XYZ file of C-alpha atoms in Angstrom:
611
model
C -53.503 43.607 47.985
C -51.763 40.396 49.138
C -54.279 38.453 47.117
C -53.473 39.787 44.133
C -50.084 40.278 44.410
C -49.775 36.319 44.820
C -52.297 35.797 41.882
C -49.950 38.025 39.514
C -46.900 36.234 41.054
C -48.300 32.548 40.170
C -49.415 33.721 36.627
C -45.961 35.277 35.993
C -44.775 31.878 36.698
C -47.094 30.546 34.675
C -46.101 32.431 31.987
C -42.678 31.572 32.520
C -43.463 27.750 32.648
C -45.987 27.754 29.665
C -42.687 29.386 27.466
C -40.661 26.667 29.095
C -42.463 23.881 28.191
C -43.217 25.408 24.557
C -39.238 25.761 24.113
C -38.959 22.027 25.297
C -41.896 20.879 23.017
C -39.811 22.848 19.776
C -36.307 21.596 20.679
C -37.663 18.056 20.765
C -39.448 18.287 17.592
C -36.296 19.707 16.062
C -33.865 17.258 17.905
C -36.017 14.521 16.430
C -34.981 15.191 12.857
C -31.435 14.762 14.072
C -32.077 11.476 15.933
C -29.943 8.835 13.766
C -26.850 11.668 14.489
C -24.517 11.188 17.354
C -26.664 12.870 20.426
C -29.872 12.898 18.355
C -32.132 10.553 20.072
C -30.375 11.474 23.672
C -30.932 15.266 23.032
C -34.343 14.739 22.060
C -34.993 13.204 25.189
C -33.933 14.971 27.295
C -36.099 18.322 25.690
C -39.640 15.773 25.966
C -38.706 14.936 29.646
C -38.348 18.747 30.119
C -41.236 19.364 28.673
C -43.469 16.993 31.205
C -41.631 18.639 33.799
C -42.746 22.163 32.918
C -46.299 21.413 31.895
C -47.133 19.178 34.648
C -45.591 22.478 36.985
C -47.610 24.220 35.358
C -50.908 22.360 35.767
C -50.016 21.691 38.983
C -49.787 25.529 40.160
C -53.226 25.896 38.344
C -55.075 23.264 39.575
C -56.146 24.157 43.758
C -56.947 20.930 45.162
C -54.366 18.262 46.914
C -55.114 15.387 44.893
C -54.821 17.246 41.812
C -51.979 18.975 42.298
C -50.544 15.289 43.610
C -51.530 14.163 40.662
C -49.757 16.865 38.198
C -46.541 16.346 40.254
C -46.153 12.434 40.066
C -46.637 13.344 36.001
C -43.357 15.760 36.164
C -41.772 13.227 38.217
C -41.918 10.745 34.816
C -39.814 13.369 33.293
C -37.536 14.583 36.242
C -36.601 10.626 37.280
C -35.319 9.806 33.839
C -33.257 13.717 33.217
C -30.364 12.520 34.791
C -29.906 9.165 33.003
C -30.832 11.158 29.801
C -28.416 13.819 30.295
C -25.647 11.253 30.950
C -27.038 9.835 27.541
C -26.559 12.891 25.899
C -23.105 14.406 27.558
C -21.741 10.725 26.752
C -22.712 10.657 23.237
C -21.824 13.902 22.727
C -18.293 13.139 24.214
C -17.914 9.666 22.609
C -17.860 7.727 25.703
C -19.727 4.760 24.265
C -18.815 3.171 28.369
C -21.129 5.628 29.655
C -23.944 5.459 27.567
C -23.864 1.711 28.395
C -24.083 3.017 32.023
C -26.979 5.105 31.315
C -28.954 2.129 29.455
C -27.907 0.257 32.922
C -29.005 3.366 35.402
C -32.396 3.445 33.466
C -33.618 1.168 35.604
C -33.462 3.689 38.892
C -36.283 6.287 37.256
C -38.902 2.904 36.158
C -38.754 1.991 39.679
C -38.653 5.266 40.954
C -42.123 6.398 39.143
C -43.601 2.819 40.417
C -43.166 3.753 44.007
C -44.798 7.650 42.999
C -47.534 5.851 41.507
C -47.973 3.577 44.692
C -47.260 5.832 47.317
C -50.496 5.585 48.545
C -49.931 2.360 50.189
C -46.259 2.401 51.521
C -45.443 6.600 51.614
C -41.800 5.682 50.563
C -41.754 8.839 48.428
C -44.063 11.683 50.228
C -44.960 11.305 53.659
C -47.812 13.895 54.326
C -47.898 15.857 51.413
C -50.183 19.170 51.876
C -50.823 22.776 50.503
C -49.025 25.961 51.975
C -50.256 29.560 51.301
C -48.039 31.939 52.692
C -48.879 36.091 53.037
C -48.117 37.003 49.116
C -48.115 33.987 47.825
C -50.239 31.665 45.907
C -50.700 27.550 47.049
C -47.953 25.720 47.004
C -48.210 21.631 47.543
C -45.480 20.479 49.884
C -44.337 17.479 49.189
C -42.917 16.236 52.386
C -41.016 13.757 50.956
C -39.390 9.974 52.452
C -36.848 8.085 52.246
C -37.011 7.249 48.354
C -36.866 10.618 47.449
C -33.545 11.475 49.151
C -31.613 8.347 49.088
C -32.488 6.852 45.459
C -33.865 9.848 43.611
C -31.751 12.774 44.823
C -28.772 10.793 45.816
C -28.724 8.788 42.084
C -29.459 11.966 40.293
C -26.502 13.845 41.798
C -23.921 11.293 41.148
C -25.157 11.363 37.410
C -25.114 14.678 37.353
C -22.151 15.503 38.663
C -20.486 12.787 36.713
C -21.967 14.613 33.328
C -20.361 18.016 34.626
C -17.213 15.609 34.660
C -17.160 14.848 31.099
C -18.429 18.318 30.334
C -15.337 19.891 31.921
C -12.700 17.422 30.647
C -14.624 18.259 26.912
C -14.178 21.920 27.744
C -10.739 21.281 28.432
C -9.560 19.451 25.685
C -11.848 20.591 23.028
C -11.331 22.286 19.792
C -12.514 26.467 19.918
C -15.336 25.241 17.479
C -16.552 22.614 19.834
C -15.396 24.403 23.254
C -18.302 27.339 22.724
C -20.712 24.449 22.307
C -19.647 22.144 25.391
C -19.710 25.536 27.221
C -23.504 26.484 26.762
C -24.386 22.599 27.202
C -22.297 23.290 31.059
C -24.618 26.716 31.555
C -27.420 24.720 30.282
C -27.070 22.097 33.092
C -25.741 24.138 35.786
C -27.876 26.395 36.172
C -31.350 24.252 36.647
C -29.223 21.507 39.159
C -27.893 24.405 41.306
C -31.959 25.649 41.215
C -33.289 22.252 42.077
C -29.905 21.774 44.910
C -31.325 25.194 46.489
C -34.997 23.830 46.390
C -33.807 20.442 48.023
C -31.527 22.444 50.901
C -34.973 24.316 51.528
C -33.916 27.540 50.006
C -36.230 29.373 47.311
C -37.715 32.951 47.077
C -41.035 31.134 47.113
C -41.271 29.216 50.052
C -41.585 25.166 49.324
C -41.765 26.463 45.801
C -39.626 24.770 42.940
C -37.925 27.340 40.473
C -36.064 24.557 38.563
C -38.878 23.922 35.955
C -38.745 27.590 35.536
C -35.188 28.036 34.786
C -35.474 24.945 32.524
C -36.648 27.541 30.237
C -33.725 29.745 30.206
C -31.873 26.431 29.539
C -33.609 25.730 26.750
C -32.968 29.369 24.822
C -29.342 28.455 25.647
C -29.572 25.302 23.902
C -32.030 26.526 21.198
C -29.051 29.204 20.460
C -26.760 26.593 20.752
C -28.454 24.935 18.095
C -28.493 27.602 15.450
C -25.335 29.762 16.576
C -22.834 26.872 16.805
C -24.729 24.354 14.872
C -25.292 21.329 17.815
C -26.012 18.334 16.782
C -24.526 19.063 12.785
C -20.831 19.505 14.535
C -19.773 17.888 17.105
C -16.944 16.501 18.683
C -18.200 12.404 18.712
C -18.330 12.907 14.876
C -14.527 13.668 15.150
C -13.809 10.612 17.663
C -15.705 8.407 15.136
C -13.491 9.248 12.282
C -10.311 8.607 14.271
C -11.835 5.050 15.203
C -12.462 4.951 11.659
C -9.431 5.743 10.200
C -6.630 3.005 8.520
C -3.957 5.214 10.342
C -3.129 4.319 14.075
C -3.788 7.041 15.899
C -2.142 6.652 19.775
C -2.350 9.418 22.406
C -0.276 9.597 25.832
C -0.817 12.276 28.386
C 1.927 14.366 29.555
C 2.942 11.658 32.460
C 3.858 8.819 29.016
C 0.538 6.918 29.905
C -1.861 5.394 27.391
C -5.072 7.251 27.169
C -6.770 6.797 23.598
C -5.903 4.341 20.909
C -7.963 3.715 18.079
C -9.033 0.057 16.469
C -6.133 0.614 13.346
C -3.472 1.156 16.062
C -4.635 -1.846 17.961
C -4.148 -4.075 14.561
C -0.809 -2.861 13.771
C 1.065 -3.100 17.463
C -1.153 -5.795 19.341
C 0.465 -4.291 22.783
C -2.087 -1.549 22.171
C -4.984 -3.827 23.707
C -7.873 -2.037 25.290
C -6.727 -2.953 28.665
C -3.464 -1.194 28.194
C -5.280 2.012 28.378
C -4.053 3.783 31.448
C -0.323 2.381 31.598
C 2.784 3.655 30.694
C 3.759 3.495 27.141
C 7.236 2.211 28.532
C 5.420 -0.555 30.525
C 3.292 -1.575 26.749
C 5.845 -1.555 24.475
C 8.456 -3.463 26.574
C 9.156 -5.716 23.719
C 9.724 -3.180 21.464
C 12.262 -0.649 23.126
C 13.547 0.432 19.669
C 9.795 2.641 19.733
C 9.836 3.990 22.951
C 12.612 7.296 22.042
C 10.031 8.174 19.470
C 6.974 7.705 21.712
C 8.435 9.991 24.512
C 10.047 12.581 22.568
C 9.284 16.302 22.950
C 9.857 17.267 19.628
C 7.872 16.186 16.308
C 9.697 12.795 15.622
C 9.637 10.164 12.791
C 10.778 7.073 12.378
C 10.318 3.904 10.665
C 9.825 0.364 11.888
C 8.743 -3.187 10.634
C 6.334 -5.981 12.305
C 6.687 -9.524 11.080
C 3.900 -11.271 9.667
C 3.204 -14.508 8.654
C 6.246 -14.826 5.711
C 6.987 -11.342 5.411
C 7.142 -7.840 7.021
C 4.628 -4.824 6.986
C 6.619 -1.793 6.826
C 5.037 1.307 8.925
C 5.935 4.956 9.570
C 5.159 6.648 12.513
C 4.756 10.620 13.309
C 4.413 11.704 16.309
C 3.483 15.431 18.057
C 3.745 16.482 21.059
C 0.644 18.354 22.797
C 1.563 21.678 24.841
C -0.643 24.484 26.609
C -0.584 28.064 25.861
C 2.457 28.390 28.647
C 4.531 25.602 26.101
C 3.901 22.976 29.208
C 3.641 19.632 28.258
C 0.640 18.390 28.231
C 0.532 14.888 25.960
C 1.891 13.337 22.839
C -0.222 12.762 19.626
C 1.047 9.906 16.919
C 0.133 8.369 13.740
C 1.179 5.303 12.366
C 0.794 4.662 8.657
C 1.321 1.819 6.654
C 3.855 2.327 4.161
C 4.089 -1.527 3.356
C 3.087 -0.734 -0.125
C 5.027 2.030 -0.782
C 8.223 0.349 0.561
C 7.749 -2.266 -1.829
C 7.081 -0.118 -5.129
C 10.544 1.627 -4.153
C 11.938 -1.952 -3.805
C 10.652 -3.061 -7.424
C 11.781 0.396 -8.387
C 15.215 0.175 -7.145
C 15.398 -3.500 -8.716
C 14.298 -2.504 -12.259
C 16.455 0.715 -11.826
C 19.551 -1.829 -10.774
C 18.467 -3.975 -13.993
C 18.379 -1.303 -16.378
C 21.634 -0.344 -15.309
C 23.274 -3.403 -15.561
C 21.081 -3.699 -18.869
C 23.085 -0.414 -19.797
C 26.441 -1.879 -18.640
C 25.767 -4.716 -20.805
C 24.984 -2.943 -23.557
C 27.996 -0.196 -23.468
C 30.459 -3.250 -22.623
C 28.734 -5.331 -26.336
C 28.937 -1.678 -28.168
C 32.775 -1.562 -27.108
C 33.326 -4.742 -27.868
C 31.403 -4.708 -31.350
C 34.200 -2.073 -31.771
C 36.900 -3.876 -31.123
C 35.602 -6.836 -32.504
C 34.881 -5.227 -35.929
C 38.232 -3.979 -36.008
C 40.075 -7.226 -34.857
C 38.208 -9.418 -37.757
C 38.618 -6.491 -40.397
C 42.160 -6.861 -39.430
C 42.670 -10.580 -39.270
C 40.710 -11.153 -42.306
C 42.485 -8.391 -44.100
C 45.831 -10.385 -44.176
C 44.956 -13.697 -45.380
C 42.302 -12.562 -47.589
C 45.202 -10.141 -49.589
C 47.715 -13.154 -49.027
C 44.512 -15.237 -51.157
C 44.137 -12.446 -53.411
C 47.364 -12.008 -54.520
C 48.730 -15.696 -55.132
C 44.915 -15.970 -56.704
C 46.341 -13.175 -59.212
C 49.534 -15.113 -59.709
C 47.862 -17.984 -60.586
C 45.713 -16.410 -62.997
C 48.420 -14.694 -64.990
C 51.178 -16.629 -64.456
C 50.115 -20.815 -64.672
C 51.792 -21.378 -67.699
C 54.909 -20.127 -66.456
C 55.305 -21.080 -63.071
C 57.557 -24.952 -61.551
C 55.728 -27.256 -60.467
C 57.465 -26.703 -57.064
C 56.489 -23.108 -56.899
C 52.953 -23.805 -57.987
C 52.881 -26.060 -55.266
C 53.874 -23.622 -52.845
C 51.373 -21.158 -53.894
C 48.318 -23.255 -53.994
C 49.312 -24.514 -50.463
C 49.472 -21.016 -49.240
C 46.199 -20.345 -50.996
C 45.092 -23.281 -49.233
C 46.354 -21.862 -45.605
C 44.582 -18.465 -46.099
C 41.980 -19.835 -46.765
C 41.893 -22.361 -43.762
C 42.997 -19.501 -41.942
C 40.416 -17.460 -42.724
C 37.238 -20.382 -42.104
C 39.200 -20.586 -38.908
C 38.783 -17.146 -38.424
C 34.952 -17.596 -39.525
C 34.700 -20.662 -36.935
C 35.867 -18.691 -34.201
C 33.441 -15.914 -34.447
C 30.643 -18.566 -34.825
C 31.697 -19.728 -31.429
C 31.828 -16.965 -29.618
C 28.330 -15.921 -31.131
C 26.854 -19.177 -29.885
C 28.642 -18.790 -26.142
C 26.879 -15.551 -25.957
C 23.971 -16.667 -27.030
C 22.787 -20.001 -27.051
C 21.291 -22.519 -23.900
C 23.072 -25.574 -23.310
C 22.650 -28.397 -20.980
C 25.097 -29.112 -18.987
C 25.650 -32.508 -16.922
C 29.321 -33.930 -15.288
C 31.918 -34.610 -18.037
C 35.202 -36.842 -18.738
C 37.701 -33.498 -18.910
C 40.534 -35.708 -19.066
C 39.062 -37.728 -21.893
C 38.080 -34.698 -23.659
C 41.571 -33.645 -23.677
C 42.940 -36.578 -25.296
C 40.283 -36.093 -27.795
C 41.231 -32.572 -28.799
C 44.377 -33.915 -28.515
C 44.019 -36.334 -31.464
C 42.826 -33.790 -33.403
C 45.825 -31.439 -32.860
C 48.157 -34.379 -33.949
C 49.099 -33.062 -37.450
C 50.243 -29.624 -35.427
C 51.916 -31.404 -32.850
C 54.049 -33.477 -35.100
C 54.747 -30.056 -37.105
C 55.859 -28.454 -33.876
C 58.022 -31.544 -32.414
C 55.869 -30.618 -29.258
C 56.077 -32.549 -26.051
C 52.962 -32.413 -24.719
C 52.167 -34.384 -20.941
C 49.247 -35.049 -19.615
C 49.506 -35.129 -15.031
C 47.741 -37.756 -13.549
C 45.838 -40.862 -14.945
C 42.378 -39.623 -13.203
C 40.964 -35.781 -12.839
C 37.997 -34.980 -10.856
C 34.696 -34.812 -13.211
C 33.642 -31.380 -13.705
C 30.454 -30.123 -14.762
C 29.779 -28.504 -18.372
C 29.523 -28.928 -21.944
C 31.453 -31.105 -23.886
C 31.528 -28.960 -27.518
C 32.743 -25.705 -25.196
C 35.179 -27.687 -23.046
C 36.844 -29.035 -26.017
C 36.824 -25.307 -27.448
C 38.657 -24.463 -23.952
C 41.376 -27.344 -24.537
C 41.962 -26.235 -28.675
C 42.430 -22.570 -28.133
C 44.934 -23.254 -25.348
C 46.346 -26.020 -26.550
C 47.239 -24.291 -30.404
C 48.300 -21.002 -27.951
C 50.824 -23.433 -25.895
C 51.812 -24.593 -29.431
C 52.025 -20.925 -31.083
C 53.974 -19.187 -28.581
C 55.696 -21.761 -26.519
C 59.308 -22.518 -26.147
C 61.544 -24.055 -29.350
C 60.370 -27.113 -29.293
C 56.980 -26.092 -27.503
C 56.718 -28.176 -24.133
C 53.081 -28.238 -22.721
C 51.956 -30.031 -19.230
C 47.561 -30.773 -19.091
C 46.483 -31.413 -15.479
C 43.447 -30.570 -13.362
C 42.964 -30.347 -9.242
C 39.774 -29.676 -7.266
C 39.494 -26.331 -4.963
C 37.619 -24.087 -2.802
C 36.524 -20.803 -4.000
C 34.021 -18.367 -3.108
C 31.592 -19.516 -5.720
C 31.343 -23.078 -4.341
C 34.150 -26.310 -4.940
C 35.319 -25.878 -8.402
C 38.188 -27.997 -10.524
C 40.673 -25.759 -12.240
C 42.078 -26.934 -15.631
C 45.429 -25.582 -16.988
C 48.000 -25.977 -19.702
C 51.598 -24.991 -18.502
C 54.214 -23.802 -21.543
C 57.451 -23.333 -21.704
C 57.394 -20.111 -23.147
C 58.888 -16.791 -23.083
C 56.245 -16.352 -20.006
C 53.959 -12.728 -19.216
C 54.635 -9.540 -17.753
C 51.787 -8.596 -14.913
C 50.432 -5.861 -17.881
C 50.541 -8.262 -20.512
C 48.544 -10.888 -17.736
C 46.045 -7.970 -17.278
C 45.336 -7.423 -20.975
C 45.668 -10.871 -21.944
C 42.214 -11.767 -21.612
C 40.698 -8.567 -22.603
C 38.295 -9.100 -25.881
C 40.462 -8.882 -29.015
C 43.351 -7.567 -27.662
C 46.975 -8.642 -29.139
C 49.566 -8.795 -27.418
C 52.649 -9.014 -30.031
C 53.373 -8.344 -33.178
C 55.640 -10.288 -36.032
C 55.641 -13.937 -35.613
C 52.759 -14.144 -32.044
C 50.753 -12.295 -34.470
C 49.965 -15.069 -36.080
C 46.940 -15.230 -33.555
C 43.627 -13.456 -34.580
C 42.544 -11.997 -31.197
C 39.565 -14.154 -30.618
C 40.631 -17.366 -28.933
C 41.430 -16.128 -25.330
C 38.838 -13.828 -25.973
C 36.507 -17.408 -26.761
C 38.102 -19.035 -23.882
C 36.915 -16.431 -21.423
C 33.305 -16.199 -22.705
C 32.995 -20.114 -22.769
C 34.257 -20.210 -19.061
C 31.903 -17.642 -17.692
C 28.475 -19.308 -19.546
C 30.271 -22.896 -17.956
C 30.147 -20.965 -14.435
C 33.479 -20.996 -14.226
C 36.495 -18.402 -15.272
C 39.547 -18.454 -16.837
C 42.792 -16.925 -16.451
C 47.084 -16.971 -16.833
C 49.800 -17.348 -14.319
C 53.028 -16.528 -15.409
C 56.523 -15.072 -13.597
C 57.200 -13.150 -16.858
C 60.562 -14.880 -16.675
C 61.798 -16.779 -20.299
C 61.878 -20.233 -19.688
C 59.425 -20.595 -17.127
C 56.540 -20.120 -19.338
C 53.131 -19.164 -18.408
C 49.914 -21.220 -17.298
C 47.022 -20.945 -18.905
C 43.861 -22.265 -16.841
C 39.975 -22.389 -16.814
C 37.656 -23.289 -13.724
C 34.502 -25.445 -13.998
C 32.325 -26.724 -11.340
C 32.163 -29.626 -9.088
C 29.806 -32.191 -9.779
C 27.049 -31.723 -6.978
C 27.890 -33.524 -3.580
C 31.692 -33.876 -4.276
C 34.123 -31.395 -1.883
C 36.914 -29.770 -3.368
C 40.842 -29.241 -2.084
C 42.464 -27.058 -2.054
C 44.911 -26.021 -4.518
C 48.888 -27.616 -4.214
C 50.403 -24.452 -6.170
């Protein structure tokens, strides 16, 4: 009865192994389409070293004899030396801890030398001692290994670290792991728990078999696990390395602290844009790696979503990035890290610059434009205006003439052709004028340092006639002025309109004083022009409107002036970068003085102004 209870015990087991090894055989064949994916070529592994382990069990319990079942054992040893480096393959690429696979290409070298002393033990008995068969009441034979030194302190010692480190990464995955990714890190834990606490059991002598090994045979209830795992949760299409290779893909910086502020993960795109996030810095406090940059470390400890922007110099310019960061808490709202992006908004900064610089353009474009419509305005009623009056003063002594000649003195004929005459001239002056002020808008002229004192007495000479007319006084301060820089045409228009406006509407006889002086201004060293009357002088409203294009000031006699010379005066100055302007107490006698501002020649200092 004994007898055949142990032979339907060891083909139970048999059964048991054949299904394991079968399942091991499958998964590796289906693992091995998978092999160029994260865990592939691990998992695959892993399932063909199972599979030795099982079969050769197997043969071994079927085969009677001691050398043979020797034999059979030292082949599932090939398999059992490498599982633990494999696994540690697998749980590391499975957890994206390219380190540790490094260490498991490293450990490899414990299971080659491992299966060289099994294959020797014959002459040094490092691994069995005195191996022999056992066949206890109910039982079937069982080889005990009796086995050395090698064995406990290399094998089993090794294979425990590894494993144990594996269940390490497995827990921390569990942990921190998405729900998708959680369910499979949890049957992968199942999966390797349950055969290491089997083989642990067998080691500290303990098995319902005695000197029997169950750990081949639970391999195959690991395998349905991971053979579910495979088609329930999809292992080896998701999993969580494929996520931790996007992040180290990604152009975003992505930078993660644990709850304490301490570096734990940065990817490559972080480490480009903030060079204090060096691999080495991995483990320290954020405050401690971004001392130089204090301004960052609010955001990077916050406990709230935060963003904020910040700039790193490079080379000539600046890269502009934003930065987002979360803040990681547990289902009891503890803290439990801090998630951040950084983005490169470089790019975008600089589109909103160009925008905000073609948007500032358009609207000065627009300025420009509304300021030349209201001045087209004023400036088509000014010359309808000016032109009005001599061209009816033409018309009308034109009608005289043509009635009348016979009729008409000498003397008064005279008189009207001369006043033809001055309508006329007044009205090409009026024509000039607008010609000028068309070409100061308009056209490009060089400009280079000039004589202003000489072009004075120039414009001067030409202005005798009126002079004369006038009984004007006219002085000219100082032999030398300071050079200024311009253009001659313009400056002489400067020193006519003022000097005919001195003339116009200055005292009875007109007195007018020409001088120059250098100053500082905030536009650089400039030398400021003027022509002092001896007129009525300006009231502060008539000083503000004086300049204003087209604008009269007074009627009767003053408006003898057609609205555009001041109006010339200013537009001249401004394309001369300079300006123009009156100074005047508004009391009669003390006139007013009318000026204009030019640069200094480059290199010469200005002083300051006596008045």
């Amino acid at each position: 009865m004994i007898y055949y209870q142990g032979i339907l015990q060891s083909q139970t087991i048999i059964l048991l192994l054949i299904l394991s090894a079968v399942a091991a055989l499958g998964l590796a064949m289906y693992g091995w389409r998978y092999r160029y994916r994260p865990g592939g070529m691990p998992f695959t592994a892993v399932m063909v070293a199972m599979f030795l382990w099982t079969a050769g069990f197997c043969l071994e319990i079927i085969h009677s004899s001691l050398p043979d079942k020797i034999f059979w054992a030292n082949v599932q040893f090939i398999g059992i030396a490498f599982l633990p480096v494999l696994w540690l393959a697998l749980v590391a690429d499975y957890t994206d801890r390219p380190y540790w696979k490094r260490i498991a290409a490293i450990t490899a070298v414990l299971p080659v030398l491992t299966n060289l002393v099994i294959w020797t033990d014959a002459y040094h008995h490092l691994f069995r001692g005195r191996p022999t068969i056992h066949i206890s009441a109910g039982t079937f034979p069982v080889l005990v290994n009796d086995y050395g030194p090698w064995f406990f302190w290399v094998h089993a010692l090794s294979g425990g670290v590894i494993f144990l480190l594996c269940l390490w990464m497995l827990v921390k995955a569990l942990i921190s792991a998405a729900p998708p990714y959680r369910r499979q890190v949890a049957v992968l834990l199942v999966a390797l728990v349950v055969p290491l606490a089997t083989d642990t059991l067998y080691i500290a002598g303990i098995s319902p078999v005695e000197n029997f090994n169950f750990t081949p045979v639970m391999f195959s209830f690991s395998g349905l696990l991971i053979g579910w795992s495979l088609f329930r949760y999809q292992f080896l299409n998701l999993m969580p390395a494929a996520r931790s290779q996007v992040v180290a893909v990604m152009t975003d910086g992505v930078v993660v602290l644990d709850s304490a502020g301490r570096l734990i993960d940065v990817n490559a795109a972080a480490q480009t844009i903030l060079p204090e996030f060096s691999p080495h810095a991995v483990g320290h406090p954020i405050a401690e790696v971004l001392a130089n940059k204090p301004d960052l470390l609010p955001v990077f400890l916050a406990d709230q979503e935060t963003q904020t922007e910040f700039s790193v110099p490079k080379d000539a310019e600046s890269l502009y990035y934003h930065l987002h960061l979360w803040p990681m808490r547990s289902r009891r709202g503890l803290l439990t890290g801090r998630f951040a992006i950084i983005r490169d908004i470089t790019h975008r900064r600089n589109m909103d610059a160009d925008l905000r610089t073609a948007n500032a353009a358009l609207e000065e474009k627009n300025t420009q434009l509304t300021g030349r419509n209201d001045e087209l305005r004023s400036f088509a009623h000014t010359v309808a205006h000016d032109l009005k009056n001599p061209l009816s003063t033409l018309l009308g002594y034109i009608q005289i003439l043509a009635s009348d000649t016979g009729d008409l003195p000498p003397e008064i004929l005279t008189q009207v052709l001369e006043a033809v005459q001055n309508s006329g001239a007044r009205m090409g002056s009026i024509i000039d004028s607008l010609l000028l002020l068309s070409e100061a808008r308009q056209k490009d002229v060089p400009l280079s340092p000039l004589d202003v004192r000489a072009l004075a007495v120039h414009v001067l000479g030409q202005l005798a006639a009126q002079v004369r007319d006038y009984s004007a006084e006219v002085i000219l301060v100082g032999e030398a002025w300071p050079q200024a820089v311009g253009y001659g045409p313009w400056v002489e228009s400067l020193w006519t309109n003022y000097i005919t406006n001195g003339l116009k509407y200055g005292g009875r006889p007109p007195r007018l004083e020409l001088g120059a002086v250098r100053e500082e201004t905030p536009a650089g060293p400039m030398v400021r022009f003027w022509v002092q009357d001896n007129g009525d002088g300006l009231s502060a409203a008539e000083q503000e409107r004086l300049f204003t294009p087209f604008t009269r000031l007074e009627s009767g006699e003053q408006a003898a002036g057609h609205g555009l010379g001041l109006s010339i005066v200013l537009r001249i100055a401004q394309r001369l970068n300079g300006q123009a302007g009156v100074v005047s107490s508004g009391v009669s006698g003390e006139g007013s003085t009318f000026y204009f501002t030019l640069p200094c020649p480059a290199g010469e200092t200005a002083s300051a102004h006596p008045h």
